[in-house]
Amino acid sequence: MQQYIDKYDFTGKKAIVRVDFNVPLNEKFEITDDTRIRAAIPTLKKVLSEGGALVIMSHLGRPKGVDPKFSLKHIINHVSELLGVPVQFAEDCQKADAQAAALKPGEVLLLENLRFYAEEEGKPRGLAENASDEEKAAAKKAVKESQKSFVGKLASYADCYINDAFGTAHRAHASTALIAKYFPDDKMFGYVMENEIKAIDRVVKSPEHPVTVIIGGAKVSSKIGIIENILNLCDNLIIGGGMVYTFVKAMGGKIGNSLCEDDQLDIALDIIKKAREKNVTLFLSKEVVIADAFDNNANTKIVSNMEVPEGWEGVDTAPSSLERWSDVILNSKVVLWNGPVGVFEMPNFAKGTLKVAEMLAEATKKGVFTLVGGGDSVAAVTKMGYADKVSYVSTGGGAMLEYLEGKELPGIAAIRE
Ligand code: AMP
């Protein structure tokens, strides 16, 4: 049965906590962005403040085996600083029995990178490129077999399990999903997970309407899963960015050199049809900013999205379209934004994306619930200084997108079932 971090009694208990400490490091192995570590601190402090002890586990990067470059050693001091207590380190996550057993209330043990072991992800490593199907199947079976003792060992260190790594919740890995079975009555989400789920559920299961979803970015193909699911729950769907031109071409417009996925034209038409059937108002950036080169200093002009001349390409959303969106956004109860609505990496084409961030901030002030998620839109709001002016910024790129697609995430299911 699922437990709740705010109600659970941690006194004298050891909690094994899966966090996402997969932070970027520079060439001197210094942390360049500690957002993910900071995010987990409230959960970790909660356990310590209630007289519990912590066994912390995470992955870092994508090592192919033991590799000092990806050691969690590099972050011990920073974690210790943020927690305000010393952090012990287990050099091998599978040989931490004695250290875990000796932990006293208030003490912290950080395990070495879980992905030093293939068993964490449950995928075989080191297979020859020309391996036969039988060899592949045998290697897969072997790693799945040894995964059981790998998970069992991790579970043996603690009395309860907390999953606070939303960023890996869409993966059925040892530490994110399988381990939960060892704690049938002592498993729970940490605050990061609780907050992410709550925020996304306010969109996905929103009782408050109108719900408006803004989807931008480069490709229809990478967003199709979300768009199809979101059509079932939103009232307004705003499409911006490079995606627009696949729709425009599908509708018979001229797109010049704009981005387009020719294999998605039928899908684009299908989305338009479904939106109509489901009474979702679709906004497709009626007017766009076009440039005569993919260059910040290119010449630009504003045209109808159906009339992009040869030699020109769409690079941003025009002010007239943004104005229409503004009305829709300000009159919504819930707004989700995923993906930039222009080539925001180039300052001259970042105006539309900046304006969307501004509109969300204004809507938030009015009491609209605004959620921003997905790598590039998070980067955009953060870079533009709007991260704390919207209701919630999701940290879990891939996990959030899969949740929005309506998929059940293994990391969430393992705690709930
Ligand atoms: P995604 O990862 O699918 O959210 O796409 C983000 C990328 O889409 C960013 O790198 C943007 O520069 C790019 N993008 C947005 N609008 C356009 C556009 N009109 N033409 C080309 N790329 C775009």
Coordinates of N, CA, C and O in Angstrom, one line a residue, residues 91-256:
E91 N 31.5 3.3 -2.2 CA 32.2 3.3 -3.5 C 31.6 2.3 -4.4 O 31.9 2.3 -5.6
D92 N 30.8 1.4 -3.9 CA 30.2 0.3 -4.8 C 28.8 0.2 -4.2 O 28.6 -0.2 -3.1
C93 N 27.8 0.5 -5.1 CA 26.4 0.4 -4.5 C 26.0 -1.0 -4.1 O 25.0 -1.1 -3.4
Q94 N 26.7 -2.0 -4.5 CA 26.4 -3.4 -4.2 C 27.1 -3.9 -3.0 O 27.0 -5.0 -2.5
K95 N 28.0 -3.0 -2.4 CA 28.8 -3.5 -1.3 C 28.7 -2.5 -0.1 O 29.7 -2.1 0.5
A96 N 27.5 -2.1 0.1 CA 27.3 -1.0 1.1 C 26.7 -1.6 2.4 O 26.2 -0.8 3.3
D97 N 26.6 -2.9 2.6 CA 25.9 -3.5 3.7 C 26.4 -2.9 5.0 O 25.5 -2.5 5.8
A98 N 27.7 -3.0 5.2 CA 28.2 -2.6 6.6 C 27.9 -1.1 6.8 O 27.5 -0.7 7.9
Q99 N 28.1 -0.3 5.8 CA 27.9 1.2 6.0 C 26.4 1.4 6.2 O 26.1 2.3 7.1
A100 N 25.6 0.8 5.5 CA 24.1 1.0 5.7 C 23.7 0.5 7.1 O 22.9 1.2 7.8
A101 N 24.2 -0.6 7.5 CA 23.8 -1.2 8.8 C 24.2 -0.3 9.9 O 23.6 -0.2 10.9
A102 N 25.4 0.4 9.7 CA 25.9 1.3 10.8 C 25.3 2.7 10.9 O 25.6 3.4 11.8
L103 N 24.4 3.0 9.9 CA 23.8 4.3 9.9 C 23.0 4.6 11.1 O 22.1 3.8 11.5
K104 N 23.2 5.8 11.7 CA 22.3 6.2 12.9 C 21.4 7.3 12.4 O 21.6 7.9 11.4
P105 N 20.3 7.5 13.2 CA 19.4 8.5 12.8 C 20.1 9.8 12.5 O 21.1 10.2 13.2
G106 N 19.7 10.5 11.4 CA 20.3 11.8 11.1 C 21.5 11.6 10.2 O 22.1 12.6 9.7
E107 N 22.0 10.3 9.9 CA 23.2 10.1 9.1 C 22.8 9.9 7.6 O 21.7 9.4 7.3
V108 N 23.8 10.1 6.8 CA 23.5 10.0 5.3 C 24.6 9.2 4.6 O 25.8 9.5 4.8
L109 N 24.1 8.3 3.8 CA 25.0 7.5 3.0 C 24.6 7.7 1.5 O 23.5 7.4 1.1
L110 N 25.6 8.1 0.7 CA 25.3 8.2 -0.8 C 26.0 7.0 -1.5 O 27.1 6.7 -1.3
L111 N 25.2 6.3 -2.3 CA 25.7 5.2 -3.0 C 26.3 5.7 -4.4 O 25.9 6.6 -5.0
E112 N 27.4 5.0 -4.8 CA 28.0 5.2 -6.1 C 27.0 5.0 -7.2 O 26.0 4.3 -7.0
N113 N 27.3 5.6 -8.3 CA 26.4 5.6 -9.5 C 25.8 4.2 -9.8 O 26.5 3.3 -10.1
L114 N 24.5 4.2 -9.8 CA 23.8 2.9 -10.0 C 24.1 2.3 -11.4 O 24.1 1.1 -11.6
R115 N 24.3 3.2 -12.3 CA 24.5 2.8 -13.7 C 25.9 2.2 -14.0 O 26.2 1.9 -15.1
F116 N 26.8 2.1 -12.9 CA 28.0 1.4 -13.1 C 27.7 -0.1 -13.3 O 28.5 -0.9 -13.8
Y117 N 26.5 -0.5 -12.9 CA 26.0 -1.9 -13.1 C 24.9 -1.9 -14.3 O 24.0 -1.1 -14.3
A118 N 25.1 -2.8 -15.2 CA 24.1 -3.0 -16.2 C 22.7 -3.3 -15.7 O 21.7 -3.1 -16.3
E119 N 22.7 -3.9 -14.5 CA 21.5 -4.4 -13.9 C 20.5 -3.2 -13.5 O 19.3 -3.4 -13.4
E120 N 21.1 -2.0 -13.3 CA 20.2 -0.9 -13.0 C 19.2 -0.7 -14.1 O 18.0 -0.6 -13.9
E121 N 19.7 -0.6 -15.4 CA 18.7 -0.5 -16.5 C 18.2 -1.8 -17.0 O 17.2 -1.8 -17.8
G122 N 18.9 -2.9 -16.6 CA 18.4 -4.2 -17.1 C 18.7 -4.5 -18.5 O 18.0 -5.3 -19.2
K123 N 19.7 -3.7 -19.1 CA 20.0 -3.9 -20.5 C 21.4 -4.5 -20.6 O 22.3 -4.0 -19.9
P124 N 21.6 -5.6 -21.4 CA 22.9 -6.1 -21.5 C 23.9 -5.2 -22.1 O 23.6 -4.3 -22.9
R125 N 25.2 -5.3 -21.6 CA 26.2 -4.4 -22.2 C 27.3 -5.3 -22.8 O 27.5 -6.4 -22.5
G126 N 28.1 -4.6 -23.7 CA 29.3 -5.3 -24.3 C 29.0 -6.3 -25.3 O 29.8 -7.2 -25.6
L127 N 27.8 -6.4 -25.8 CA 27.4 -7.4 -26.8 C 28.1 -7.0 -28.1 O 28.1 -5.8 -28.5
A128 N 28.7 -8.0 -28.8 CA 29.3 -7.8 -30.1 C 28.3 -7.3 -31.1 O 27.1 -7.7 -31.0
E129 N 28.7 -6.3 -31.9 CA 27.7 -5.8 -32.9 C 27.1 -6.8 -33.8 O 25.9 -6.7 -34.1
N130 N 27.9 -7.9 -34.0 CA 27.3 -8.9 -34.9 C 26.7 -10.1 -34.1 O 26.6 -11.2 -34.6
A131 N 26.4 -9.8 -32.9 CA 25.8 -10.9 -32.0 C 24.5 -11.4 -32.7 O 23.7 -10.6 -33.2
S132 N 24.3 -12.7 -32.6 CA 23.1 -13.3 -33.1 C 21.9 -13.0 -32.2 O 22.1 -12.6 -31.1
D133 N 20.7 -13.3 -32.8 CA 19.5 -13.0 -32.0 C 19.5 -13.9 -30.7 O 19.1 -13.5 -29.6
E134 N 20.0 -15.2 -30.9 CA 20.1 -16.0 -29.7 C 21.0 -15.5 -28.6 O 20.7 -15.5 -27.4
E135 N 22.2 -15.0 -29.1 CA 23.1 -14.4 -28.1 C 22.5 -13.2 -27.4 O 22.7 -13.0 -26.2
K136 N 21.8 -12.4 -28.2 CA 21.2 -11.2 -27.6 C 20.2 -11.6 -26.6 O 20.1 -11.0 -25.5
A137 N 19.4 -12.6 -26.9 CA 18.3 -13.0 -26.0 C 18.9 -13.6 -24.7 O 18.5 -13.3 -23.6
A138 N 20.0 -14.4 -24.9 CA 20.7 -15.0 -23.7 C 21.3 -13.9 -22.8 O 21.1 -14.0 -21.6
A139 N 21.9 -12.9 -23.4 CA 22.5 -11.8 -22.6 C 21.4 -11.0 -21.9 O 21.5 -10.6 -20.7
K140 N 20.3 -10.8 -22.5 CA 19.2 -10.1 -21.9 C 18.6 -10.9 -20.7 O 18.4 -10.4 -19.6
K141 N 18.5 -12.2 -20.9 CA 18.0 -13.1 -19.9 C 18.9 -13.1 -18.7 O 18.5 -13.0 -17.5
A142 N 20.2 -13.1 -19.0 CA 21.3 -13.1 -17.9 C 21.2 -11.8 -17.1 O 21.2 -11.9 -15.9
V143 N 21.1 -10.7 -17.8 CA 21.1 -9.4 -17.0 C 19.7 -9.3 -16.2 O 19.7 -8.8 -15.1
K144 N 18.7 -9.8 -16.7 CA 17.4 -9.8 -16.0 C 17.5 -10.6 -14.8 O 17.0 -10.3 -13.7
E145 N 18.1 -11.8 -14.9 CA 18.3 -12.7 -13.8 C 19.1 -12.0 -12.7 O 18.7 -12.0 -11.5
S146 N 20.3 -11.5 -13.1 CA 21.2 -10.9 -12.0 C 20.6 -9.6 -11.5 O 20.9 -9.1 -10.4
Q147 N 19.6 -9.0 -12.2 CA 18.9 -7.8 -11.7 C 18.2 -8.1 -10.4 O 18.2 -7.2 -9.6
K148 N 17.7 -9.3 -10.3 CA 17.0 -9.6 -9.0 C 17.9 -9.4 -7.8 O 17.5 -8.8 -6.8
S149 N 19.1 -10.0 -7.9 CA 19.9 -9.9 -6.7 C 20.4 -8.4 -6.5 O 20.6 -8.0 -5.4
F150 N 20.6 -7.7 -7.7 CA 21.0 -6.3 -7.6 C 20.0 -5.5 -6.8 O 20.3 -4.8 -5.9
V151 N 18.7 -5.6 -7.2 CA 17.6 -4.9 -6.5 C 17.5 -5.3 -5.1 O 17.3 -4.5 -4.2
G152 N 17.6 -6.6 -4.9 CA 17.4 -7.2 -3.5 C 18.5 -6.6 -2.6 O 18.2 -6.2 -1.5
K153 N 19.7 -6.4 -3.1 CA 20.8 -5.9 -2.3 C 20.4 -4.4 -1.9 O 20.5 -4.0 -0.8
L154 N 20.0 -3.6 -2.9 CA 19.7 -2.2 -2.6 C 18.6 -2.2 -1.6 O 18.7 -1.4 -0.6
A155 N 17.6 -3.0 -1.7 CA 16.4 -3.0 -0.8 C 16.8 -3.4 0.6 O 16.3 -2.9 1.6
S156 N 17.9 -4.2 0.7 CA 18.3 -4.7 2.0 C 18.9 -3.6 2.9 O 19.0 -3.8 4.1
Y157 N 19.2 -2.5 2.3 CA 19.8 -1.4 3.1 C 18.8 -0.6 3.9 O 19.2 0.2 4.7
A158 N 17.6 -0.8 3.6 CA 16.6 0.2 4.2 C 15.3 -0.4 4.7 O 15.0 -1.6 4.4
D159 N 14.5 0.4 5.4 CA 13.2 0.0 5.9 C 12.1 0.5 5.0 O 10.9 0.0 5.1
C160 N 12.4 1.6 4.3 CA 11.3 2.1 3.5 C 12.0 2.7 2.2 O 13.2 3.0 2.2
Y161 N 11.1 2.9 1.2 CA 11.6 3.4 -0.1 C 10.9 4.6 -0.5 O 9.6 4.7 -0.5
I162 N 11.6 5.6 -1.0 CA 11.0 6.9 -1.5 C 11.5 7.1 -2.9 O 12.7 7.1 -3.1
N163 N 10.6 7.3 -3.8 CA 11.1 7.6 -5.2 C 10.8 9.1 -5.4 O 9.7 9.6 -5.3
D164 N 11.9 9.9 -5.6 CA 11.8 11.3 -5.8 C 12.5 11.7 -7.1 O 12.9 12.9 -7.3
A165 N 12.6 10.8 -8.0 CA 13.3 11.0 -9.3 C 12.3 11.1 -10.4 O 12.1 10.1 -11.2
F166 N 11.6 12.2 -10.6 CA 10.6 12.2 -11.6 C 11.2 12.1 -13.0 O 10.6 11.5 -13.9
G167 N 12.4 12.6 -13.2 CA 13.1 12.6 -14.5 C 13.3 11.2 -15.0 O 13.4 11.0 -16.2
T168 N 13.3 10.2 -14.2 CA 13.5 8.8 -14.6 C 12.2 7.9 -14.4 O 12.3 6.7 -14.5
A169 N 11.1 8.6 -14.1 CA 9.9 7.8 -13.7 C 9.3 7.1 -14.9 O 8.5 6.2 -14.7
H170 N 9.7 7.4 -16.1 CA 9.2 6.7 -17.3 C 10.1 5.5 -17.6 O 9.9 4.9 -18.7
R171 N 11.0 5.2 -16.8 CA 11.9 4.0 -17.0 C 11.6 3.0 -16.0 O 11.6 3.3 -14.8
A172 N 11.5 1.7 -16.4 CA 11.3 0.6 -15.4 C 12.6 0.1 -15.0 O 12.9 -1.1 -15.3
H173 N 13.4 0.9 -14.3 CA 14.7 0.5 -13.9 C 14.6 -0.1 -12.5 O 13.6 0.0 -11.8
A174 N 15.8 -0.7 -12.1 CA 15.8 -1.4 -10.8 C 15.4 -0.4 -9.7 O 14.6 -0.7 -8.8
S175 N 16.1 0.8 -9.7 CA 15.9 1.7 -8.5 C 14.7 2.6 -8.7 O 14.3 3.3 -7.7
T176 N 14.1 2.6 -9.9 CA 12.9 3.5 -10.0 C 11.6 2.8 -10.0 O 10.6 3.4 -9.8
A177 N 11.6 1.5 -10.2 CA 10.4 0.7 -10.2 C 10.5 -0.6 -9.5 O 9.8 -0.9 -8.6
L178 N 11.5 -1.5 -9.9 CA 11.5 -2.8 -9.4 C 11.7 -2.9 -7.9 O 11.1 -3.8 -7.2
I179 N 12.4 -2.0 -7.3 CA 12.7 -2.0 -5.9 C 11.4 -1.8 -5.0 O 11.4 -2.3 -3.9
A180 N 10.4 -1.2 -5.6 CA 9.2 -0.9 -4.8 C 8.6 -2.1 -4.3 O 8.0 -2.1 -3.2
K181 N 8.7 -3.2 -5.0 CA 8.1 -4.5 -4.6 C 8.6 -5.0 -3.2 O 7.9 -5.7 -2.5
Y182 N 9.8 -4.6 -2.9 CA 10.4 -5.0 -1.6 C 9.8 -4.2 -0.4 O 10.1 -4.5 0.7
F183 N 9.1 -3.2 -0.7 CA 8.5 -2.4 0.4 C 7.0 -2.2 0.2 O 6.5 -1.1 0.0
P184 N 6.3 -3.4 0.2 CA 4.8 -3.3 -0.1 C 4.1 -2.3 0.7 O 3.1 -1.7 0.2
D185 N 4.5 -2.1 2.0 CA 3.7 -1.2 2.8 C 4.5 0.0 3.3 O 4.1 0.7 4.2
D186 N 5.7 0.2 2.7 CA 6.6 1.3 3.1 C 7.2 2.0 1.9 O 8.4 2.2 1.8
K187 N 6.4 2.3 0.9 CA 6.9 2.9 -0.3 C 6.1 4.2 -0.6 O 4.9 4.2 -0.3
M188 N 6.8 5.2 -1.0 CA 6.1 6.5 -1.2 C 6.8 7.4 -2.2 O 8.0 7.1 -2.5
F189 N 6.1 8.4 -2.6 CA 6.8 9.5 -3.5 C 7.4 10.5 -2.5 O 6.9 10.8 -1.5
G190 N 8.5 11.1 -3.0 CA 9.1 12.3 -2.4 C 8.3 13.5 -2.9 O 7.4 13.4 -3.7
Y191 N 8.8 14.7 -2.4 CA 8.0 15.9 -2.7 C 8.1 16.3 -4.2 O 7.2 16.8 -4.8
V192 N 9.3 16.0 -4.8 CA 9.5 16.3 -6.2 C 8.4 15.5 -7.1 O 7.7 16.1 -7.9
M193 N 8.3 14.2 -6.8 CA 7.4 13.4 -7.5 C 5.9 13.9 -7.2 O 5.1 14.0 -8.1
E194 N 5.6 14.1 -5.9 CA 4.3 14.5 -5.6 C 3.9 15.8 -6.3 O 2.8 15.9 -6.8
N195 N 4.8 16.7 -6.3 CA 4.5 18.0 -6.9 C 4.3 17.9 -8.4 O 3.5 18.6 -9.0
E196 N 5.2 17.2 -9.0 CA 5.1 17.0 -10.5 C 3.8 16.4 -10.9 O 3.1 16.8 -11.8
I197 N 3.4 15.3 -10.2 CA 2.2 14.6 -10.5 C 1.0 15.5 -10.3 O 0.1 15.6 -11.1
K198 N 1.0 16.2 -9.2 CA -0.1 17.1 -8.9 C -0.2 18.2 -10.0 O -1.3 18.5 -10.5
A199 N 0.9 18.8 -10.4 CA 0.9 19.8 -11.4 C 0.4 19.3 -12.7 O -0.5 19.9 -13.4
I200 N 0.9 18.2 -13.2 CA 0.5 17.7 -14.5 C -0.9 17.2 -14.4 O -1.7 17.4 -15.4
D201 N -1.3 16.6 -13.3 CA -2.7 16.2 -13.2 C -3.7 17.4 -13.3 O -4.9 17.2 -13.6
R202 N -3.2 18.6 -12.9 CA -4.1 19.8 -13.0 C -4.4 20.1 -14.4 O -5.4 20.7 -14.7
V203 N -3.5 19.6 -15.3 CA -3.8 19.7 -16.8 C -4.6 18.5 -17.3 O -5.7 18.6 -17.8
V204 N -4.0 17.3 -17.0 CA -4.5 16.1 -17.6 C -5.9 15.7 -17.0 O -6.7 15.2 -17.7
K205 N -6.1 16.0 -15.7 CA -7.3 15.6 -15.1 C -8.1 16.9 -14.6 O -8.7 16.9 -13.6
S206 N -7.9 18.0 -15.4 CA -8.4 19.2 -14.9 C -9.9 19.3 -14.8 O -10.6 19.1 -15.8
P207 N -10.4 19.6 -13.6 CA -11.9 19.9 -13.5 C -12.2 21.3 -14.0 O -13.3 21.7 -14.1
E208 N -11.1 22.1 -14.1 CA -11.3 23.6 -14.4 C -11.1 23.8 -15.9 O -10.0 23.5 -16.5
H209 N -12.1 24.4 -16.6 CA -12.0 24.8 -18.0 C -12.2 26.2 -18.1 O -12.9 26.8 -17.3
P210 N -11.8 26.9 -19.2 CA -11.1 26.3 -20.4 C -9.6 25.9 -20.1 O -8.9 26.6 -19.3
V211 N -9.2 24.8 -20.7 CA -7.8 24.4 -20.7 C -7.2 24.7 -22.0 O -7.7 24.4 -23.1
T212 N -6.1 25.4 -22.0 CA -5.4 25.8 -23.2 C -4.0 25.2 -23.3 O -3.3 25.2 -22.3
V213 N -3.6 24.6 -24.4 CA -2.3 23.9 -24.5 C -1.6 24.6 -25.7 O -2.1 24.7 -26.8
I214 N -0.4 25.0 -25.4 CA 0.5 25.6 -26.4 C 1.6 24.6 -26.7 O 2.4 24.3 -25.8
I215 N 1.6 24.1 -28.0 CA 2.7 23.2 -28.4 C 3.5 23.8 -29.4 O 3.0 24.2 -30.5
G216 N 4.8 24.0 -29.2 CA 5.7 24.5 -30.2 C 6.8 23.5 -30.4 O 6.7 22.4 -30.1
G217 N 7.9 24.0 -31.0 CA 9.0 23.1 -31.3 C 9.1 22.8 -32.8 O 8.4 23.3 -33.6
A218 N 10.1 21.9 -33.0 CA 10.5 21.7 -34.4 C 9.6 20.7 -35.2 O 9.2 20.9 -36.3
K219 N 9.3 19.6 -34.5 CA 8.7 18.5 -35.2 C 7.3 18.0 -34.7 O 7.1 17.9 -33.5
V220 N 6.5 17.8 -35.7 CA 5.2 17.2 -35.4 C 5.4 15.8 -34.8 O 4.8 15.4 -33.9
S221 N 6.3 15.1 -35.5 CA 6.5 13.7 -35.2 C 6.8 13.4 -33.7 O 6.4 12.5 -33.1
S222 N 7.6 14.4 -33.1 CA 8.0 14.1 -31.7 C 6.9 14.5 -30.7 O 6.9 14.2 -29.5
K223 N 5.8 15.2 -31.2 CA 4.8 15.7 -30.3 C 3.4 15.1 -30.6 O 2.5 15.4 -29.9
I224 N 3.4 14.2 -31.5 CA 2.1 13.7 -32.0 C 1.4 12.9 -30.8 O 0.2 13.1 -30.7
G225 N 2.1 12.2 -30.0 CA 1.5 11.4 -28.9 C 0.8 12.4 -28.0 O -0.3 12.1 -27.5
I226 N 1.5 13.5 -27.6 CA 0.9 14.5 -26.7 C -0.3 15.1 -27.4 O -1.4 15.2 -26.7
I227 N -0.2 15.6 -28.6 CA -1.3 16.3 -29.2 C -2.5 15.4 -29.3 O -3.6 15.8 -28.9
E228 N -2.3 14.1 -29.6 CA -3.5 13.2 -29.7 C -4.2 13.1 -28.4 O -5.4 13.1 -28.3
N229 N -3.4 12.9 -27.3 CA -4.0 12.8 -26.0 C -4.6 14.1 -25.5 O -5.7 14.1 -24.9
I230 N -3.9 15.2 -25.8 CA -4.4 16.5 -25.3 C -5.7 16.9 -25.9 O -6.5 17.7 -25.3
L231 N -5.9 16.5 -27.2 CA -7.2 16.8 -27.9 C -8.4 16.3 -27.1 O -9.5 16.9 -27.2
N232 N -8.2 15.3 -26.2 CA -9.3 14.8 -25.5 C -9.6 15.7 -24.2 O -10.6 15.4 -23.6
L233 N -8.7 16.5 -23.9 CA -8.9 17.2 -22.6 C -8.8 18.7 -22.7 O -9.1 19.4 -21.7
C234 N -8.4 19.3 -23.8 CA -8.2 20.7 -23.8 C -9.4 21.4 -24.6 O -10.1 20.7 -25.4
D235 N -9.5 22.7 -24.4 CA -10.5 23.5 -25.2 C -9.9 24.2 -26.3 O -10.5 24.4 -27.3
N236 N -8.6 24.6 -26.1 CA -7.9 25.4 -27.1 C -6.5 24.7 -27.3 O -5.8 24.5 -26.3
L237 N -6.2 24.5 -28.6 CA -4.8 24.0 -28.9 C -4.1 25.0 -29.8 O -4.6 25.3 -30.9
I238 N -3.0 25.6 -29.2 CA -2.3 26.6 -30.0 C -1.0 25.9 -30.5 O -0.3 25.3 -29.7
I239 N -0.8 25.9 -31.8 CA 0.4 25.3 -32.4 C 1.3 26.4 -32.9 O 0.9 27.3 -33.6
G240 N 2.6 26.3 -32.5 CA 3.5 27.4 -32.9 C 4.8 26.7 -33.3 O 5.0 25.5 -33.3
G241 N 5.8 27.5 -33.7 CA 7.1 27.0 -34.1 C 7.2 26.4 -35.4 O 6.3 26.5 -36.3
G242 N 8.2 25.5 -35.6 CA 8.5 24.9 -36.9 C 7.4 23.9 -37.3 O 7.2 23.6 -38.5
M243 N 6.6 23.4 -36.3 CA 5.6 22.5 -36.6 C 4.5 23.0 -37.5 O 3.8 22.2 -38.2
V244 N 4.3 24.3 -37.4 CA 3.2 25.0 -38.1 C 3.2 24.6 -39.6 O 2.1 24.4 -40.2
Y245 N 4.4 24.5 -40.2 CA 4.5 24.5 -41.6 C 4.1 23.1 -42.2 O 3.7 23.0 -43.3
T246 N 4.2 22.1 -41.3 CA 3.7 20.8 -41.8 C 2.2 20.8 -41.9 O 1.6 20.3 -42.9
F247 N 1.5 21.5 -41.0 CA 0.1 21.7 -41.1 C -0.3 22.6 -42.3 O -1.2 22.3 -43.0
V248 N 0.5 23.7 -42.5 CA 0.2 24.6 -43.6 C 0.3 23.8 -44.9 O -0.6 23.9 -45.8
K249 N 1.4 23.1 -45.1 CA 1.6 22.3 -46.3 C 0.4 21.3 -46.5 O -0.1 21.2 -47.6
A250 N 0.1 20.7 -45.4 CA -1.0 19.7 -45.5 C -2.3 20.4 -46.0 O -3.1 19.8 -46.7
M251 N -2.5 21.7 -45.6 CA -3.7 22.4 -46.0 C -3.6 23.0 -47.3 O -4.5 23.8 -47.8
G252 N -2.5 22.8 -48.0 CA -2.3 23.4 -49.4 C -1.6 24.7 -49.4 O -1.6 25.4 -50.5
G253 N -1.1 25.2 -48.3 CA -0.4 26.5 -48.3 C 1.0 26.4 -48.9 O 1.5 25.3 -49.1
K254 N 1.6 27.6 -49.1 CA 3.0 27.6 -49.5 C 3.9 27.9 -48.3 O 3.7 28.8 -47.6
I255 N 5.0 27.0 -48.2 CA 5.8 27.1 -47.0 C 7.2 27.5 -47.3 O 8.1 27.6 -46.4
G256 N 7.6 27.8 -48.6 CA 9.0 28.2 -48.9 C 9.9 27.2 -48.4 O 9.8 26.0 -48.6

